[in-house]
Each structure stands twice: as structure tokens, then as C-alpha cells.
Amino acid sequence: MKNNKVYIIIIHYKGLEDTFSLLDNLLSLDYQDFQVILVNNNPEENLFGNLKSFIITRGWNLLTEQVEDNYITLSIDKFKYPVVLINQERNLGYAGGVNTGIRYTLKYNDFSYLWILNNDLILAPDSLRELINFAEKLKSEGKRVGIIGSKLLYYHSPQILQGVGGKYNKYFALTKHIGGFEEDKGQYDRENIEIDYVIGASMFVPKEFIEDVGLMDERYFLYFEDVDWSERARRKGYVITCCYKSKVYHKEGASIGSSSKGEKKSELADYYGIRNRIVFTKKFYPQYLFTVYLSLLGVILNRVKRRQFNRIKLVFEAIKDIPKEN
């Protein structure tokens, strides 16, 4: 396998323990030509100070540190390249955090791939190598590599799938993870599985894809940015797929209070989940706006059934707050 530098972009909002566990976990990867970009989306949290304490606790050697505006560059003996910490002045949402990291990498233009990760993940040792091998194989076949996802499994139940990708229902603007909550018996272990979008917890993309398709749409703030990116890629002829050999274990929703089971969603997650169904539909499938709005009646009835009466108002607020199109 030829040398391919990878930038690993990790978005931190909450969950210091998760973020540092992932940072530690990266050292177990059997492919080490990567550089970590840690984007702090929580300006009220002293991630820099906590990170330095973590480095000392782990017994790592902090060789140098350089502070410049919102960028902090830490040379740590365990990592091939310096770890770059970027402090946001405000929470720009998941898409905004990812874009901040991507803009940093494009300034240096010294990489082949980006790997965008949630902070609440644990990675199998060969997960990155398998992504690179798969991407290079697709390129050798003359395919335009867009976004490659990993096989996502639940960290606390590692035999259960979170998903290998997603399917999108354009009539009601609903997403569904393929294989969600199924026992992993290898039923999706094939290269030609059809997906509509890559699940945003793990997204692997080549540099040329970024240069052509562009950054994430920051209007979403939270949720549907992965579906949007995949849709834009697909419409330009890029391959959207999953590398089943790349296994990633997801603690899921730790930083924002969400899960795949709706009754456990925080109000923040509920709000953006509803709002962004309409944002996405207006952008890509405006002909189905009527049925999408109609489906929100079912959302309201569902909240009544769960006796979440305070969230009925939230549905109307989500509709009212639809941002203008770019």
C-alpha cells in the first residue's frame, strides 16, 4: 500500500472521557500515517488544559506546544505528527466543526484522505488500513470515490449493528440505518451493498472529493449533514458505500443526548431532527414537501402517545425556524 497521509478530524462538544479514549485508541491502529485535528465545539470548556493533564496521566511526553490564535499545536512523542487543537469561538454545530477541520487541512494540502469521526467511538486496529485499501481498490477500478463509511456496531453490545449505511425515504423525509439493531452475522459483508447515505459517525473521503463537492452545509447544525453530503456526492457521480472490513464501535449520542430510539432523544436532538427533514426536502426534493409536512402530524401524535406534551410546541418551533436556502 502506498503512503497516504490521512487527517483524522474529531469533533468535541461534550464527553472529555470519550474524546481522550478515542485519542488513546488511535495509537492502536496498525496504520500510523495520520494527523489528528481535534475541533473543540464547546468554547466554555478548557479542552487544552484537560488535554495536557490527560497527556501527563497517560505518561506521554509533550515535546512542544505552540499557541496561535485559536490553533494549538502539540507535539507528542507517541504521534507521528503534531496533534492540532482548534478552539471554536462558539458552537457551530457538527457541520461547522467538521468544516473548520477541513479548512485547516486544505491550507497544507499534504494529505490523501480525511477521516471524520464522532468523539464517542472506539476503532478496530485495522479499521483505517481497511478504509484506505478499499478506497484505493475502487480508484483502481476507475470509480469516483466519494464517501466511505465503516461498519458501525454498538460499543456496549459489539455484536449488534448500528448500521452499515442508510436508506432515505423521500416521501416522508425519513432515514433508516441498514442493519440497525440486528445481530452482526456477516449478512452485510459485501462490497456492492446499496446505501443512500453514509452514517456520519465515520466518514472517509479523498481530498479530490472535498475539492469538487465542497464542504458540509452548515445550515443543518446537527443531523442530516451526512445525508446532504451523500446526496450531493451521488448527484455528481461519486460512489457512496460502506467498507464492511472497517469496524467502528459507537457509544452513540453521548454528547448530545440522543439515540436511535426516539424516546431517548433530547429536546435538542428532537428539534433538529424535525427541522432538518424540511431543510433537506426543500433543497433536494421540494415536490414532496406536502407529504413531509403531513407526516409531521404523525410526529405530534407520537409525542402525545408518549405524553411528551412539551414537545408538541417544539415541532411548530422547528417548522418556524427553517433557515433560508443558500
Coordinates of C-alpha atoms in Angstrom, one line a residue:
M1 CA 0.0 0.0 0.0
K2 CA 1.5 3.4 -1.0
N3 CA 2.0 6.1 1.6
N4 CA -1.3 8.0 2.1
K5 CA -1.3 10.6 4.8
V6 CA -4.7 10.8 6.5
Y7 CA -6.1 13.7 8.5
I8 CA -8.4 12.4 11.3
I9 CA -10.9 15.1 12.3
I10 CA -12.6 14.6 15.6
I11 CA -15.4 16.9 16.8
H12 CA -15.6 17.5 20.5
Y13 CA -18.6 19.1 22.2
K14 CA -19.0 17.1 25.4
G15 CA -17.6 13.9 26.8
L16 CA -14.0 14.5 27.7
E17 CA -13.5 10.9 28.7
D18 CA -14.9 9.8 25.3
T19 CA -12.6 12.2 23.4
F20 CA -9.5 11.1 25.3
S21 CA -10.4 7.4 25.0
L22 CA -10.6 7.8 21.2
L23 CA -7.3 9.7 21.2
D24 CA -5.7 6.9 23.1
N25 CA -7.3 4.3 20.9
L26 CA -5.8 5.9 17.8
L27 CA -2.4 4.6 18.9
S28 CA -3.6 1.0 18.5
L29 CA -4.3 1.5 14.8
D30 CA -2.0 -0.6 12.6
Y31 CA -1.7 2.3 10.1
Q32 CA 0.0 5.3 11.7
D33 CA 0.5 7.8 8.9
F34 CA -2.2 10.1 10.2
Q35 CA -2.5 13.5 11.9
V36 CA -5.2 14.4 14.4
I37 CA -7.3 17.6 14.2
L38 CA -9.3 18.0 17.3
V39 CA -12.0 20.6 16.9
N40 CA -13.4 22.0 20.2
N41 CA -17.1 23.0 19.6
N42 CA -17.5 23.9 23.3
P43 CA -15.9 27.3 24.0
E44 CA -16.8 27.1 27.7
E45 CA -14.7 24.0 28.2
N46 CA -10.9 24.2 28.7
L47 CA -10.1 21.3 26.4
F48 CA -6.5 22.4 26.1
G49 CA -5.9 22.2 29.9
N50 CA -7.7 19.0 30.2
L51 CA -5.8 17.5 27.3
K52 CA -2.4 18.4 28.8
S53 CA -3.5 16.8 32.1
F54 CA -4.5 13.7 30.1
I55 CA -1.2 13.5 28.3
I56 CA 0.6 13.6 31.7
T57 CA -1.7 10.9 33.1
R58 CA -1.0 8.6 30.2
G59 CA 2.8 9.1 30.6
W60 CA 3.2 10.6 27.2
N61 CA 5.9 13.2 26.6
L62 CA 4.7 16.6 25.4
L63 CA 7.7 17.8 23.4
T64 CA 6.5 21.2 22.3
E65 CA 3.4 23.3 22.3
Q66 CA 2.6 26.3 20.1
V67 CA -0.4 28.6 20.6
E68 CA -1.5 30.8 17.8
D69 CA -5.0 32.4 17.8
N70 CA -7.4 29.5 18.1
Y71 CA -4.9 26.9 17.0
I72 CA -2.8 25.0 19.5
T73 CA -0.2 22.5 18.1
L74 CA 1.0 19.8 20.4
S75 CA 4.0 17.6 19.6
I76 CA 3.5 14.4 21.5
D77 CA 6.2 11.6 21.3
K78 CA 3.6 8.9 20.7
F79 CA 2.2 10.5 17.5
K80 CA 4.0 10.8 14.2
Y81 CA 2.6 14.3 13.5
P82 CA 1.6 17.1 16.0
V83 CA -2.0 17.0 17.4
V84 CA -3.7 20.2 16.4
L85 CA -6.4 21.5 18.7
I86 CA -8.8 24.2 17.2
N87 CA -10.9 26.1 19.7
Q88 CA -14.1 27.5 18.2
E89 CA -15.3 30.8 19.5
R90 CA -18.9 29.4 19.5
N91 CA -20.6 26.1 18.9
L92 CA -21.0 25.9 15.1
G93 CA -22.7 22.6 15.2
Y94 CA -21.4 19.3 13.8
A95 CA -21.1 20.5 10.2
G96 CA -19.5 23.8 11.2
G97 CA -17.0 21.9 13.3
V98 CA -16.1 19.5 10.5
N99 CA -15.7 22.4 8.1
T100 CA -13.3 24.1 10.5
G101 CA -11.2 21.0 10.5
I102 CA -11.4 20.6 6.7
R103 CA -10.3 24.2 6.1
Y104 CA -7.3 23.6 8.2
T105 CA -6.2 20.6 6.2
L106 CA -6.7 22.3 2.9
K107 CA -4.2 25.0 3.9
Y108 CA -1.5 22.4 3.9
N109 CA -2.7 20.2 1.1
D110 CA -0.4 17.4 2.2
F111 CA -2.9 14.5 2.5
S112 CA -4.7 11.9 0.5
Y113 CA -7.7 11.3 2.7
L114 CA -9.8 12.7 5.6
W115 CA -11.4 10.5 8.2
I116 CA -14.2 12.4 10.1
L117 CA -15.1 10.8 13.4
N118 CA -17.5 11.3 16.3
N119 CA -15.7 11.6 19.6
D120 CA -17.6 8.7 21.2
L121 CA -16.0 5.9 19.1
I122 CA -13.6 3.0 19.6
L123 CA -11.8 1.8 16.4
A124 CA -10.7 -1.7 15.5
P125 CA -6.9 -1.8 14.9
D126 CA -7.2 -2.4 11.2
S127 CA -10.2 0.0 10.6
L128 CA -8.2 2.8 8.9
R129 CA -6.0 0.5 6.9
E130 CA -9.1 -1.3 5.5
L131 CA -10.6 2.0 4.5
I132 CA -7.5 3.0 2.6
N133 CA -7.2 -0.4 0.9
F134 CA -10.9 -0.2 -0.2
A135 CA -10.6 3.3 -1.5
E136 CA -7.5 2.5 -3.5
K137 CA -9.2 -0.6 -4.9
L138 CA -12.2 1.4 -6.0
K139 CA -9.9 4.0 -7.7
S140 CA -8.0 1.2 -9.5
E141 CA -11.4 0.1 -10.9
G142 CA -11.9 3.6 -12.3
K143 CA -14.6 4.6 -9.8
R144 CA -15.0 8.1 -8.4
V145 CA -14.6 7.6 -4.7
G146 CA -16.9 9.8 -2.7
I147 CA -17.7 8.9 0.9
I148 CA -16.9 5.6 2.5
G149 CA -18.5 4.5 5.8
S150 CA -17.4 1.9 8.3
K151 CA -19.4 -1.0 9.8
L152 CA -20.8 0.6 12.9
L153 CA -21.5 -1.6 15.9
Y154 CA -22.7 -0.7 19.4
Y155 CA -19.8 -0.3 21.8
H156 CA -21.7 -1.8 24.8
S157 CA -23.2 -4.6 22.6
P158 CA -20.4 -5.2 20.0
Q159 CA -22.3 -8.0 18.3
I160 CA -25.2 -5.6 17.4
L161 CA -25.1 -3.4 14.4
Q162 CA -25.9 0.3 14.5
G163 CA -25.8 0.3 10.7
V164 CA -23.7 -0.1 7.5
G165 CA -25.2 2.9 5.9
G166 CA -28.7 4.4 5.5
K167 CA -31.8 4.4 3.3
Y168 CA -33.7 7.6 2.7
N169 CA -37.5 7.8 2.2
K170 CA -38.0 11.0 0.2
Y171 CA -41.8 10.9 0.6
F172 CA -41.6 11.5 4.3
A173 CA -38.0 12.6 4.7
L174 CA -37.2 9.7 7.0
T175 CA -33.9 7.9 7.4
K176 CA -33.3 4.3 8.4
H177 CA -30.0 2.6 9.2
I178 CA -29.4 -0.5 7.2
G179 CA -29.0 -3.4 9.7
G180 CA -29.8 -1.3 12.7
F181 CA -30.2 -3.3 15.9
E182 CA -29.5 -6.6 14.0
E183 CA -27.0 -9.1 15.2
D184 CA -23.9 -9.0 13.0
K185 CA -23.7 -12.3 11.3
G186 CA -21.9 -11.1 8.2
Q187 CA -25.2 -10.5 6.4
Y188 CA -23.9 -7.2 5.0
D189 CA -20.3 -8.2 4.4
R190 CA -20.2 -7.4 0.7
E191 CA -18.8 -4.6 -1.4
N192 CA -21.8 -3.8 -3.5
I193 CA -24.3 -3.0 -0.8
E194 CA -26.6 -0.2 -1.9
I195 CA -26.9 2.7 0.5
D196 CA -28.3 6.2 0.1
Y197 CA -26.0 7.9 2.7
V198 CA -23.1 7.2 4.9
I199 CA -23.8 7.4 8.6
G200 CA -22.0 10.5 9.9
A201 CA -20.2 8.9 12.9
S202 CA -17.4 7.7 10.5
M203 CA -16.9 9.2 7.1
F204 CA -13.8 8.6 5.0
V205 CA -13.3 10.9 1.9
P206 CA -10.5 11.6 -0.5
K207 CA -9.1 15.0 -1.0
E208 CA -10.3 15.4 -4.5
F209 CA -13.9 14.8 -3.3
I210 CA -13.6 17.8 -1.0
E211 CA -12.2 19.9 -3.8
D212 CA -15.1 19.1 -6.1
V213 CA -18.2 18.6 -3.9
G214 CA -17.2 21.1 -1.2
L215 CA -17.8 21.4 2.5
M216 CA -20.8 20.4 4.5
D217 CA -23.9 22.5 4.6
E218 CA -23.8 24.3 8.0
R219 CA -27.4 25.2 7.9
Y220 CA -28.2 21.8 9.4
F221 CA -26.2 22.4 12.5
L222 CA -27.0 18.9 13.7
Y223 CA -28.4 15.9 11.8
F224 CA -28.9 15.4 8.0
E225 CA -25.5 17.0 7.2
D226 CA -24.3 13.4 6.3
V227 CA -27.4 12.7 4.2
D228 CA -26.9 16.1 2.4
W229 CA -23.2 15.4 1.7
S230 CA -24.0 11.9 0.4
E231 CA -26.8 13.3 -1.8
R232 CA -24.6 15.9 -3.3
A233 CA -21.9 13.4 -3.9
R234 CA -24.3 10.9 -5.5
R235 CA -25.7 13.5 -7.9
K236 CA -22.1 14.2 -9.1
G237 CA -21.5 10.5 -9.8
Y238 CA -19.4 9.6 -6.8
V239 CA -19.5 6.2 -5.1
I240 CA -21.3 6.2 -1.7
T241 CA -20.6 3.0 0.1
C242 CA -19.5 1.1 3.2
C243 CA -16.3 -0.8 3.9
Y244 CA -17.5 -3.7 6.0
K245 CA -14.0 -4.6 7.0
S246 CA -13.6 -1.3 8.8
K247 CA -15.2 -1.9 12.2
V248 CA -16.0 1.0 14.5
Y249 CA -17.7 0.8 17.8
H250 CA -20.1 3.6 18.7
K251 CA -21.2 4.7 22.2
E252 CA -23.8 6.8 20.3
G253 CA -25.3 10.0 21.3
A254 CA -23.2 10.6 24.4
S255 CA -22.5 14.3 23.7
I256 CA -26.0 15.4 22.7
G257 CA -28.3 13.1 24.5
S258 CA -29.6 11.1 21.6
S259 CA -30.0 7.5 20.5
S260 CA -31.6 5.6 17.7
K261 CA -34.6 5.0 19.9
G262 CA -36.7 8.2 19.7
E263 CA -38.0 8.1 23.2
K264 CA -34.4 8.7 24.5
K265 CA -33.8 11.8 22.3
S266 CA -33.0 15.1 24.0
E267 CA -35.1 18.1 23.1
L268 CA -32.1 19.5 21.1
A269 CA -31.9 16.3 19.1
D270 CA -35.7 16.2 18.6
Y271 CA -35.8 19.8 17.4
Y272 CA -33.1 19.4 14.7
G273 CA -34.3 16.0 13.6
I274 CA -37.7 17.6 12.7
R275 CA -36.4 20.9 11.4
N276 CA -33.8 19.3 9.1
R277 CA -36.2 16.9 7.5
I278 CA -37.8 20.0 5.9
V279 CA -34.5 21.7 5.2
F280 CA -33.3 18.7 3.2
T281 CA -36.6 18.3 1.4
K282 CA -36.7 21.9 0.3
K283 CA -33.2 21.6 -1.0
F284 CA -33.4 18.3 -2.9
Y285 CA -37.0 17.1 -3.1
P286 CA -39.3 20.1 -3.0
Q287 CA -42.0 18.2 -4.8
Y288 CA -42.5 16.1 -1.7
L289 CA -42.9 19.0 0.8
F290 CA -46.6 18.4 1.2
T291 CA -46.2 14.7 2.3
V292 CA -43.3 15.6 4.5
Y293 CA -45.3 18.3 6.3
L294 CA -48.3 15.9 6.5
S295 CA -46.0 13.3 8.2
L296 CA -45.3 15.7 11.0
L297 CA -48.9 15.1 12.2
G298 CA -47.7 11.6 13.0
V299 CA -44.8 13.1 14.9
I300 CA -47.3 15.2 17.0
L301 CA -49.5 12.2 17.7
N302 CA -46.4 10.2 18.7
R303 CA -45.4 12.9 21.2
V304 CA -49.0 12.8 22.6
K305 CA -48.8 9.0 22.9
R306 CA -45.5 9.3 24.9
R307 CA -47.1 12.1 27.0
Q308 CA -44.3 14.5 25.8
F309 CA -46.7 17.4 25.7
N310 CA -44.0 20.0 25.9
R311 CA -42.5 18.7 22.7
I312 CA -45.6 19.4 20.6
K313 CA -44.7 23.1 20.7
L314 CA -41.1 22.1 19.7
V315 CA -42.5 20.7 16.5
F316 CA -44.0 24.0 15.5
E317 CA -40.9 25.9 16.6
A318 CA -38.8 23.6 14.3
I319 CA -41.0 24.4 11.4
K320 CA -40.9 28.1 12.1
D321 CA -37.1 28.2 12.3
I322 CA -36.4 26.8 8.8
P323 CA -33.4 28.7 7.5
K324 CA -33.3 30.4 4.1
E325 CA -31.7 28.4 1.3
N326 CA -28.2 29.3 0.2

